[in-house]
Amino acid sequence: MNAPATKRMIKFPFGFWSGIQQLGIAPKDIARQAQLPVTVITETQVTTEVYFAIWQAFSDLIGDIAKGLFGLVTVFETAQYPPDMLAIYHARDYRDALCRMARYKQMCPPEQLLITEEGQECTIELKWQHAEELVPKILVGVTLAQLLELGRRGTGQALRARSVEFAYPMGDVQVLEAYFGCSIRIGTNRNRLTLLRRDLDIPFASYNSELLDILTPVLDRKLGEKQVPLSMTETVKWIIKRNLMAGHLDIQSVAKELAMSDRTLQRRLTEEGTNFKHLLTQARHEQARAYLADPLLDIKEVACLVGYEDQNSFYRAFRIWEGETPSHWRSENLGFQHGKE
């Protein structure tokens, strides 16, 4: 039985990479830990699978989840936010900001915010469009922490949460309690932030009605548009790039990952005007250029990273692609000579 091969894309905030650098982690180390091509650092949209892999890699490298989420949330610069997040930070008050965030989150799966106001409390619960166990724990923590950070930055006040619940352990509980300003409950059946309802009425110091008048219609229009899934060509190329280091890569192995026969996959690619061999060559060429731009990698390593068993085969292929050797291309494009022919 064939499974849907298209995948929804998630906007990945560029500020994430500068944030982890401030925490002493190199973006390339995240890519390597996640076993992803280094070009993922420049991607503005990624699949859910890749999105989760990046967050899990960050968690693995940072060590303690609590310290990682506290560090990332506090170093993240508001100026690096995309337009939808800027609209949130320039909202009228904390309530308006939370409502806008819940609304615009629909453009950026996989999480959903469920906001409920009752009595003196406002609860915000996270729901995921994928199996809960697949979501990296640190992503859950960062998402809830960002909601409180939103209120603190917008109002300019040191707001405290009323309570926080996590379904799974989140590292050093004392670090979490110091950040959220309340007791932390671990092992509940949900991930939820509870705020004082009166705090939602606090106006934002950054309120900008003119900016909101400009951004809101644009964002609402985007929200109304259906998100375009990856084409089969894009999906296959991404799978190829992710598996180049594994060595022998053929259409059968990619088709198996997509839960379809190789004949069906080839037919789908033909319908889109391409074929597996062409996509494999494209992927190797694109990755070779990206890896050669990293001065820490020598030519032999690059050949291995793009799936060539010997350096000579890589040299021959690269000459066909670029009309020159990898070393000469690197010296021309980076302004220095690295490695030997």
mmCIF file of C-alpha atoms in Angstrom:
data_model
loop_
_atom_site.group_PDB
_atom_site.id
_atom_site.type_symbol
_atom_site.label_atom_id
_atom_site.label_comp_id
_atom_site.label_asym_id
_atom_site.label_seq_id
_atom_site.Cartn_x
_atom_site.Cartn_y
_atom_site.Cartn_z
ATOM 1 C CA MET A 1 0.000 0.000 0.000
ATOM 2 C CA ASN A 2 1.357 3.378 -0.949
ATOM 3 C CA ALA A 3 1.662 6.139 1.661
ATOM 4 C CA PRO A 4 1.465 9.857 0.932
ATOM 5 C CA ALA A 5 4.892 11.021 -0.130
ATOM 6 C CA THR A 6 4.415 14.759 0.266
ATOM 7 C CA LYS A 7 5.540 16.432 3.484
ATOM 8 C CA ARG A 8 4.553 19.667 5.095
ATOM 9 C CA MET A 9 7.243 22.239 5.632
ATOM 10 C CA ILE A 10 8.064 24.112 8.822
ATOM 11 C CA LYS A 11 9.557 27.584 8.852
ATOM 12 C CA PHE A 12 12.823 27.409 10.722
ATOM 13 C CA PRO A 13 13.833 30.650 12.503
ATOM 14 C CA PHE A 14 17.269 31.818 11.380
ATOM 15 C CA GLY A 15 17.779 33.281 14.850
ATOM 16 C CA PHE A 16 18.046 29.729 16.206
ATOM 17 C CA TRP A 17 21.511 29.364 14.725
ATOM 18 C CA SER A 18 22.861 32.621 16.134
ATOM 19 C CA GLY A 19 21.275 31.708 19.461
ATOM 20 C CA ILE A 20 23.045 28.374 19.769
ATOM 21 C CA GLN A 21 26.315 30.030 18.792
ATOM 22 C CA GLN A 22 25.942 32.351 21.772
ATOM 23 C CA LEU A 23 25.583 29.204 23.878
ATOM 24 C CA GLY A 24 28.896 27.906 22.520
ATOM 25 C CA ILE A 25 27.535 25.400 20.006
ATOM 26 C CA ALA A 26 28.529 25.583 16.334
ATOM 27 C CA PRO A 27 25.664 25.153 13.836
ATOM 28 C CA LYS A 28 27.736 22.639 11.878
ATOM 29 C CA ASP A 29 28.023 20.503 15.001
ATOM 30 C CA ILE A 30 24.225 20.436 15.212
ATOM 31 C CA ALA A 31 24.001 19.309 11.584
ATOM 32 C CA ARG A 32 26.568 16.567 12.123
ATOM 33 C CA GLN A 33 24.935 15.388 15.362
ATOM 34 C CA ALA A 34 21.591 15.200 13.551
ATOM 35 C CA GLN A 35 23.260 13.421 10.594
ATOM 36 C CA LEU A 36 22.016 16.116 8.241
ATOM 37 C CA PRO A 37 23.838 17.929 5.439
ATOM 38 C CA VAL A 38 25.444 21.195 6.600
ATOM 39 C CA THR A 39 23.336 23.056 4.055
ATOM 40 C CA VAL A 40 20.401 22.644 6.453
ATOM 41 C CA ILE A 41 21.829 25.693 8.249
ATOM 42 C CA THR A 42 20.783 27.905 5.349
ATOM 43 C CA GLU A 43 17.340 26.364 4.879
ATOM 44 C CA THR A 44 14.387 28.600 5.748
ATOM 45 C CA GLN A 45 11.927 25.687 5.684
ATOM 46 C CA VAL A 46 12.455 22.046 6.644
ATOM 47 C CA THR A 47 10.367 18.901 6.971
ATOM 48 C CA THR A 48 8.950 17.910 10.349
ATOM 49 C CA GLU A 49 11.424 15.039 10.515
ATOM 50 C CA VAL A 50 14.380 17.377 10.019
ATOM 51 C CA TYR A 51 12.901 19.974 12.388
ATOM 52 C CA PHE A 52 12.710 17.419 15.181
ATOM 53 C CA ALA A 53 16.188 16.060 14.373
ATOM 54 C CA ILE A 54 17.739 19.534 14.739
ATOM 55 C CA TRP A 55 16.086 20.120 18.097
ATOM 56 C CA GLN A 56 17.123 16.672 19.335
ATOM 57 C CA ALA A 57 20.709 17.310 18.242
ATOM 58 C CA PHE A 58 20.701 20.610 20.156
ATOM 59 C CA SER A 59 19.412 18.780 23.229
ATOM 60 C CA ASP A 60 22.100 16.092 22.917
ATOM 61 C CA LEU A 61 24.891 18.653 22.619
ATOM 62 C CA ILE A 62 23.711 21.062 25.314
ATOM 63 C CA GLY A 63 23.331 18.309 27.888
ATOM 64 C CA ASP A 64 20.789 19.410 30.504
ATOM 65 C CA ILE A 65 17.428 20.250 28.893
ATOM 66 C CA ALA A 66 16.510 22.897 31.459
ATOM 67 C CA LYS A 67 19.731 24.831 31.029
ATOM 68 C CA GLY A 68 19.439 24.543 27.258
ATOM 69 C CA LEU A 69 15.910 25.927 27.023
ATOM 70 C CA PHE A 70 16.652 28.705 29.525
ATOM 71 C CA GLY A 71 19.789 29.696 27.621
ATOM 72 C CA LEU A 72 18.223 29.653 24.167
ATOM 73 C CA VAL A 73 15.069 31.548 25.105
ATOM 74 C CA THR A 74 16.931 34.315 26.907
ATOM 75 C CA VAL A 75 19.628 34.899 24.250
ATOM 76 C CA PHE A 76 17.203 34.904 21.322
ATOM 77 C CA GLU A 77 16.993 38.424 19.897
ATOM 78 C CA THR A 78 13.577 39.839 19.078
ATOM 79 C CA ALA A 79 15.005 41.648 16.047
ATOM 80 C CA GLN A 80 15.633 38.286 14.372
ATOM 81 C CA TYR A 81 11.980 37.273 14.405
ATOM 82 C CA PRO A 82 10.066 36.905 11.110
ATOM 83 C CA PRO A 83 7.089 39.212 10.343
ATOM 84 C CA ASP A 84 4.508 36.983 12.058
ATOM 85 C CA MET A 85 6.491 37.061 15.300
ATOM 86 C CA LEU A 86 7.112 40.801 14.994
ATOM 87 C CA ALA A 87 3.366 41.316 14.807
ATOM 88 C CA ILE A 88 3.041 39.364 18.045
ATOM 89 C CA TYR A 89 5.648 41.454 19.869
ATOM 90 C CA HIS A 90 3.963 44.673 18.756
ATOM 91 C CA ALA A 91 0.501 43.570 19.926
ATOM 92 C CA ARG A 92 -1.770 45.701 22.091
ATOM 93 C CA ASP A 93 -1.327 43.678 25.287
ATOM 94 C CA TYR A 94 -0.281 40.214 26.512
ATOM 95 C CA ARG A 95 -3.686 38.704 25.687
ATOM 96 C CA ASP A 96 -3.633 40.096 22.162
ATOM 97 C CA ALA A 97 -0.100 38.755 21.687
ATOM 98 C CA LEU A 98 -1.020 35.243 22.855
ATOM 99 C CA CYS A 99 -4.093 35.165 20.609
ATOM 100 C CA ARG A 100 -2.010 36.262 17.641
ATOM 101 C CA MET A 101 0.617 33.628 18.397
ATOM 102 C CA ALA A 102 -2.012 30.876 18.598
ATOM 103 C CA ARG A 103 -3.483 32.081 15.299
ATOM 104 C CA TYR A 104 -0.236 32.408 13.357
ATOM 105 C CA LYS A 105 1.102 29.112 14.736
ATOM 106 C CA GLN A 106 -1.300 27.533 12.253
ATOM 107 C CA MET A 107 1.093 28.604 9.495
ATOM 108 C CA CYS A 108 3.961 26.815 11.208
ATOM 109 C CA PRO A 109 3.133 23.283 12.343
ATOM 110 C CA PRO A 110 3.671 20.962 14.183
ATOM 111 C CA GLU A 111 2.420 22.459 17.477
ATOM 112 C CA GLN A 112 -0.908 24.016 18.364
ATOM 113 C CA LEU A 113 -1.697 26.329 21.289
ATOM 114 C CA LEU A 114 -4.966 25.815 23.164
ATOM 115 C CA ILE A 115 -5.720 28.908 25.284
ATOM 116 C CA THR A 116 -8.392 28.841 27.968
ATOM 117 C CA GLU A 117 -9.362 31.673 30.316
ATOM 118 C CA GLU A 118 -11.343 30.690 33.380
ATOM 119 C CA GLY A 119 -11.635 32.323 36.769
ATOM 120 C CA GLN A 120 -8.349 33.956 37.717
ATOM 121 C CA GLU A 121 -6.248 31.774 35.443
ATOM 122 C CA CYS A 122 -5.297 31.424 31.803
ATOM 123 C CA THR A 123 -3.978 28.023 30.697
ATOM 124 C CA ILE A 124 -2.041 27.371 27.500
ATOM 125 C CA GLU A 125 -1.711 23.732 26.541
ATOM 126 C CA LEU A 126 0.463 22.342 23.761
ATOM 127 C CA LYS A 127 -0.960 19.881 21.275
ATOM 128 C CA TRP A 128 1.140 18.238 18.574
ATOM 129 C CA GLN A 129 0.180 17.118 15.091
ATOM 130 C CA HIS A 130 2.471 14.128 15.487
ATOM 131 C CA ALA A 131 2.922 11.393 18.072
ATOM 132 C CA GLU A 132 3.893 13.027 21.354
ATOM 133 C CA GLU A 133 6.846 10.691 21.875
ATOM 134 C CA LEU A 134 8.429 11.888 18.615
ATOM 135 C CA VAL A 135 8.628 15.504 19.796
ATOM 136 C CA PRO A 136 12.020 16.377 21.364
ATOM 137 C CA LYS A 137 11.526 17.264 25.024
ATOM 138 C CA ILE A 138 13.596 20.411 24.724
ATOM 139 C CA LEU A 139 11.264 21.711 22.001
ATOM 140 C CA VAL A 140 8.324 21.323 24.377
ATOM 141 C CA GLY A 141 10.187 23.241 27.070
ATOM 142 C CA VAL A 142 11.354 26.018 24.761
ATOM 143 C CA THR A 143 7.841 26.495 23.365
ATOM 144 C CA LEU A 144 6.311 27.024 26.820
ATOM 145 C CA ALA A 145 9.218 29.207 27.945
ATOM 146 C CA GLN A 146 8.814 31.411 24.866
ATOM 147 C CA LEU A 147 5.202 32.091 25.822
ATOM 148 C CA LEU A 148 6.279 33.520 29.176
ATOM 149 C CA GLU A 149 9.246 35.303 27.610
ATOM 150 C CA LEU A 150 6.801 36.932 25.189
ATOM 151 C CA GLY A 151 4.921 38.490 28.096
ATOM 152 C CA ARG A 152 8.062 39.584 29.888
ATOM 153 C CA ARG A 153 9.602 41.291 26.867
ATOM 154 C CA GLY A 154 6.367 42.844 25.692
ATOM 155 C CA THR A 155 5.271 44.265 29.044
ATOM 156 C CA GLY A 156 8.754 44.976 30.364
ATOM 157 C CA GLN A 157 7.760 43.297 33.632
ATOM 158 C CA ALA A 158 9.235 40.237 35.380
ATOM 159 C CA LEU A 159 6.072 38.153 35.032
ATOM 160 C CA ARG A 160 5.869 34.806 36.785
ATOM 161 C CA ALA A 161 3.903 31.753 35.745
ATOM 162 C CA ARG A 162 1.283 30.425 38.148
ATOM 163 C CA SER A 163 2.209 26.822 37.379
ATOM 164 C CA VAL A 164 3.932 24.725 34.699
ATOM 165 C CA GLU A 165 3.309 21.074 33.867
ATOM 166 C CA PHE A 166 5.492 18.767 31.792
ATOM 167 C CA ALA A 167 4.672 15.237 30.683
ATOM 168 C CA TYR A 168 8.328 14.197 30.797
ATOM 169 C CA PRO A 169 11.468 15.038 32.830
ATOM 170 C CA MET A 170 13.004 18.343 31.754
ATOM 171 C CA GLY A 171 16.419 18.300 33.375
ATOM 172 C CA ASP A 172 17.325 20.454 36.368
ATOM 173 C CA VAL A 173 13.986 21.358 37.959
ATOM 174 C CA GLN A 174 15.583 24.141 40.033
ATOM 175 C CA VAL A 175 16.701 25.898 36.843
ATOM 176 C CA LEU A 176 13.166 25.616 35.476
ATOM 177 C CA GLU A 177 11.584 26.940 38.658
ATOM 178 C CA ALA A 178 14.016 29.849 38.750
ATOM 179 C CA TYR A 179 13.088 30.783 35.184
ATOM 180 C CA PHE A 180 9.317 30.312 35.352
ATOM 181 C CA GLY A 181 9.070 31.660 38.915
ATOM 182 C CA CYS A 182 6.791 28.869 40.122
ATOM 183 C CA SER A 183 6.746 25.200 41.050
ATOM 184 C CA ILE A 184 7.165 22.693 38.217
ATOM 185 C CA ARG A 185 5.103 19.519 37.953
ATOM 186 C CA ILE A 186 6.752 16.631 36.099
ATOM 187 C CA GLY A 187 5.064 13.480 34.845
ATOM 188 C CA THR A 188 1.601 14.880 34.208
ATOM 189 C CA ASN A 189 -0.363 13.847 31.136
ATOM 190 C CA ARG A 190 0.075 17.225 29.428
ATOM 191 C CA ASN A 191 2.440 20.117 28.741
ATOM 192 C CA ARG A 192 0.806 23.268 30.036
ATOM 193 C CA LEU A 193 1.622 26.799 31.163
ATOM 194 C CA THR A 194 -0.773 28.535 33.562
ATOM 195 C CA LEU A 195 -0.688 32.322 33.904
ATOM 196 C CA LEU A 196 -2.508 34.825 36.074
ATOM 197 C CA ARG A 197 -5.401 36.104 34.010
ATOM 198 C CA ARG A 198 -4.875 39.680 35.181
ATOM 199 C CA ASP A 199 -1.397 39.673 33.605
ATOM 200 C CA LEU A 200 -3.009 39.356 30.175
ATOM 201 C CA ASP A 201 -4.414 42.864 30.506
ATOM 202 C CA ILE A 202 -0.964 44.449 30.848
ATOM 203 C CA PRO A 203 -0.281 46.591 27.762
ATOM 204 C CA PHE A 204 2.792 45.997 25.660
ATOM 205 C CA ALA A 205 5.381 48.754 25.758
ATOM 206 C CA SER A 206 6.235 47.813 22.166
ATOM 207 C CA TYR A 207 2.656 48.251 20.913
ATOM 208 C CA ASN A 208 2.698 49.635 17.366
ATOM 209 C CA SER A 209 -0.722 50.065 15.776
ATOM 210 C CA GLU A 210 0.670 51.295 12.444
ATOM 211 C CA LEU A 211 2.914 48.259 12.047
ATOM 212 C CA LEU A 212 0.035 45.936 12.950
ATOM 213 C CA ASP A 213 -2.182 47.614 10.345
ATOM 214 C CA ILE A 214 0.449 46.710 7.751
ATOM 215 C CA LEU A 215 1.339 43.196 8.920
ATOM 216 C CA THR A 216 -2.051 41.813 9.970
ATOM 217 C CA PRO A 217 -3.743 41.762 6.510
ATOM 218 C CA VAL A 218 -0.643 40.192 4.956
ATOM 219 C CA LEU A 219 -0.385 37.482 7.616
ATOM 220 C CA ASP A 220 -4.104 36.755 7.530
ATOM 221 C CA ARG A 221 -3.907 36.328 3.758
ATOM 222 C CA LYS A 222 -1.007 33.895 4.127
ATOM 223 C CA LEU A 223 -2.929 32.019 6.788
ATOM 224 C CA GLY A 224 -5.797 31.577 4.365
ATOM 225 C CA GLU A 225 -3.562 30.115 1.703
ATOM 226 C CA LYS A 226 -2.993 26.393 1.648
ATOM 227 C CA GLN A 227 0.562 25.412 2.466
ATOM 228 C CA VAL A 228 2.217 23.849 -0.576
ATOM 229 C CA PRO A 229 3.732 20.432 0.235
ATOM 230 C CA LEU A 230 7.040 19.225 -1.086
ATOM 231 C CA SER A 231 6.967 17.879 -4.625
ATOM 232 C CA MET A 232 8.165 14.337 -5.224
ATOM 233 C CA THR A 233 11.338 15.763 -6.791
ATOM 234 C CA GLU A 234 12.105 17.867 -3.710
ATOM 235 C CA THR A 235 11.282 15.006 -1.359
ATOM 236 C CA VAL A 236 13.562 12.540 -3.164
ATOM 237 C CA LYS A 237 16.422 15.014 -3.405
ATOM 238 C CA TRP A 238 16.212 15.717 0.318
ATOM 239 C CA ILE A 239 16.276 11.984 1.150
ATOM 240 C CA ILE A 240 19.285 11.547 -1.121
ATOM 241 C CA LYS A 241 21.193 14.384 0.545
ATOM 242 C CA ARG A 242 20.452 12.986 3.980
ATOM 243 C CA ASN A 243 21.748 9.521 3.003
ATOM 244 C CA LEU A 244 24.741 10.310 0.770
ATOM 245 C CA MET A 245 27.288 9.285 3.404
ATOM 246 C CA ALA A 246 25.720 5.848 3.718
ATOM 247 C CA GLY A 247 27.421 4.800 0.491
ATOM 248 C CA HIS A 248 25.444 2.905 -2.141
ATOM 249 C CA LEU A 249 22.172 4.752 -2.687
ATOM 250 C CA ASP A 250 19.638 3.571 -5.243
ATOM 251 C CA ILE A 251 16.043 4.183 -6.195
ATOM 252 C CA GLN A 252 14.918 1.032 -4.388
ATOM 253 C CA SER A 253 16.179 2.259 -1.004
ATOM 254 C CA VAL A 254 14.568 5.689 -1.445
ATOM 255 C CA ALA A 255 11.293 4.129 -2.605
ATOM 256 C CA LYS A 256 11.299 1.895 0.464
ATOM 257 C CA GLU A 257 11.643 4.959 2.725
ATOM 258 C CA LEU A 258 8.661 6.505 0.940
ATOM 259 C CA ALA A 259 6.669 3.270 1.324
ATOM 260 C CA MET A 260 6.180 2.763 -2.412
ATOM 261 C CA SER A 261 7.583 0.593 -5.173
ATOM 262 C CA ASP A 262 10.556 1.787 -7.218
ATOM 263 C CA ARG A 263 8.382 1.656 -10.368
ATOM 264 C CA THR A 264 5.821 3.979 -8.762
ATOM 265 C CA LEU A 265 8.545 6.352 -7.620
ATOM 266 C CA GLN A 266 10.117 6.490 -11.063
ATOM 267 C CA ARG A 267 6.713 7.120 -12.630
ATOM 268 C CA ARG A 268 6.072 10.000 -10.224
ATOM 269 C CA LEU A 269 9.485 11.496 -11.010
ATOM 270 C CA THR A 270 8.890 11.124 -14.748
ATOM 271 C CA GLU A 271 5.607 13.002 -14.365
ATOM 272 C CA GLU A 272 7.620 15.854 -12.824
ATOM 273 C CA GLY A 273 10.134 15.792 -15.693
ATOM 274 C CA THR A 274 13.098 14.177 -13.975
ATOM 275 C CA ASN A 275 14.573 10.823 -12.907
ATOM 276 C CA PHE A 276 16.443 9.352 -9.962
ATOM 277 C CA LYS A 277 19.895 9.401 -11.591
ATOM 278 C CA HIS A 278 19.572 13.105 -12.396
ATOM 279 C CA LEU A 279 18.488 13.935 -8.837
ATOM 280 C CA LEU A 280 21.359 11.923 -7.377
ATOM 281 C CA THR A 281 23.845 13.867 -9.513
ATOM 282 C CA GLN A 282 22.208 17.182 -8.575
ATOM 283 C CA ALA A 283 22.280 16.356 -4.887
ATOM 284 C CA ARG A 284 25.957 15.361 -4.984
ATOM 285 C CA HIS A 285 26.880 18.511 -6.907
ATOM 286 C CA GLU A 286 25.003 20.810 -4.529
ATOM 287 C CA GLN A 287 26.401 19.119 -1.444
ATOM 288 C CA ALA A 288 29.932 19.111 -2.827
ATOM 289 C CA ARG A 289 29.827 22.894 -3.265
ATOM 290 C CA ALA A 290 28.447 23.333 0.236
ATOM 291 C CA TYR A 291 31.087 21.106 1.847
ATOM 292 C CA LEU A 292 33.947 22.672 -0.127
ATOM 293 C CA ALA A 293 32.897 26.017 1.336
ATOM 294 C CA ASP A 294 33.889 24.627 4.743
ATOM 295 C CA PRO A 295 37.668 25.181 5.084
ATOM 296 C CA LEU A 296 37.860 22.593 7.880
ATOM 297 C CA LEU A 297 37.045 19.756 5.484
ATOM 298 C CA ASP A 298 39.752 18.394 3.213
ATOM 299 C CA ILE A 299 38.982 17.141 -0.282
ATOM 300 C CA LYS A 300 39.088 13.481 0.710
ATOM 301 C CA GLU A 301 36.465 14.090 3.399
ATOM 302 C CA VAL A 302 34.241 15.953 0.959
ATOM 303 C CA ALA A 303 34.418 13.046 -1.490
ATOM 304 C CA CYS A 304 33.276 10.690 1.271
ATOM 305 C CA LEU A 305 30.500 13.020 2.434
ATOM 306 C CA VAL A 306 28.937 13.124 -1.025
ATOM 307 C CA GLY A 307 29.066 9.357 -1.436
ATOM 308 C CA TYR A 308 32.237 8.634 -3.435
ATOM 309 C CA GLU A 309 34.351 5.677 -2.337
ATOM 310 C CA ASP A 310 37.537 7.084 -3.841
ATOM 311 C CA GLN A 311 38.835 10.589 -4.373
ATOM 312 C CA ASN A 312 39.577 10.136 -8.077
ATOM 313 C CA SER A 313 35.939 9.381 -8.888
ATOM 314 C CA PHE A 314 34.934 12.548 -7.069
ATOM 315 C CA TYR A 315 37.525 14.581 -9.015
ATOM 316 C CA ARG A 316 36.220 13.293 -12.348
ATOM 317 C CA ALA A 317 32.627 14.058 -11.433
ATOM 318 C CA PHE A 318 33.472 17.529 -10.144
ATOM 319 C CA ARG A 319 35.333 18.408 -13.342
ATOM 320 C CA ILE A 320 32.188 17.538 -15.285
ATOM 321 C CA TRP A 321 30.050 19.724 -12.987
ATOM 322 C CA GLU A 322 32.287 22.755 -12.672
ATOM 323 C CA GLY A 323 34.959 22.381 -15.374
ATOM 324 C CA GLU A 324 37.752 22.487 -12.767
ATOM 325 C CA THR A 325 39.132 20.533 -9.835
ATOM 326 C CA PRO A 326 37.616 20.771 -6.340
ATOM 327 C CA SER A 327 40.786 22.428 -4.975
ATOM 328 C CA HIS A 328 40.851 25.061 -7.717
ATOM 329 C CA TRP A 329 37.125 25.763 -7.243
ATOM 330 C CA ARG A 330 37.727 26.194 -3.513
ATOM 331 C CA SER A 331 40.648 28.583 -3.997
ATOM 332 C CA GLU A 332 38.659 30.652 -6.504
ATOM 333 C CA ASN A 333 35.563 30.858 -4.343
ATOM 334 C CA LEU A 334 37.099 31.124 -0.890
ATOM 335 C CA GLY A 335 40.251 33.033 -1.787
ATOM 336 C CA PHE A 336 42.721 30.439 -0.521
ATOM 337 C CA GLN A 337 44.136 27.036 -1.356
ATOM 338 C CA HIS A 338 43.210 24.175 0.928
ATOM 339 C CA GLY A 339 44.194 20.572 0.425
ATOM 340 C CA LYS A 340 46.263 18.983 -2.298
ATOM 341 C CA GLU A 341 45.340 17.891 -5.759
#
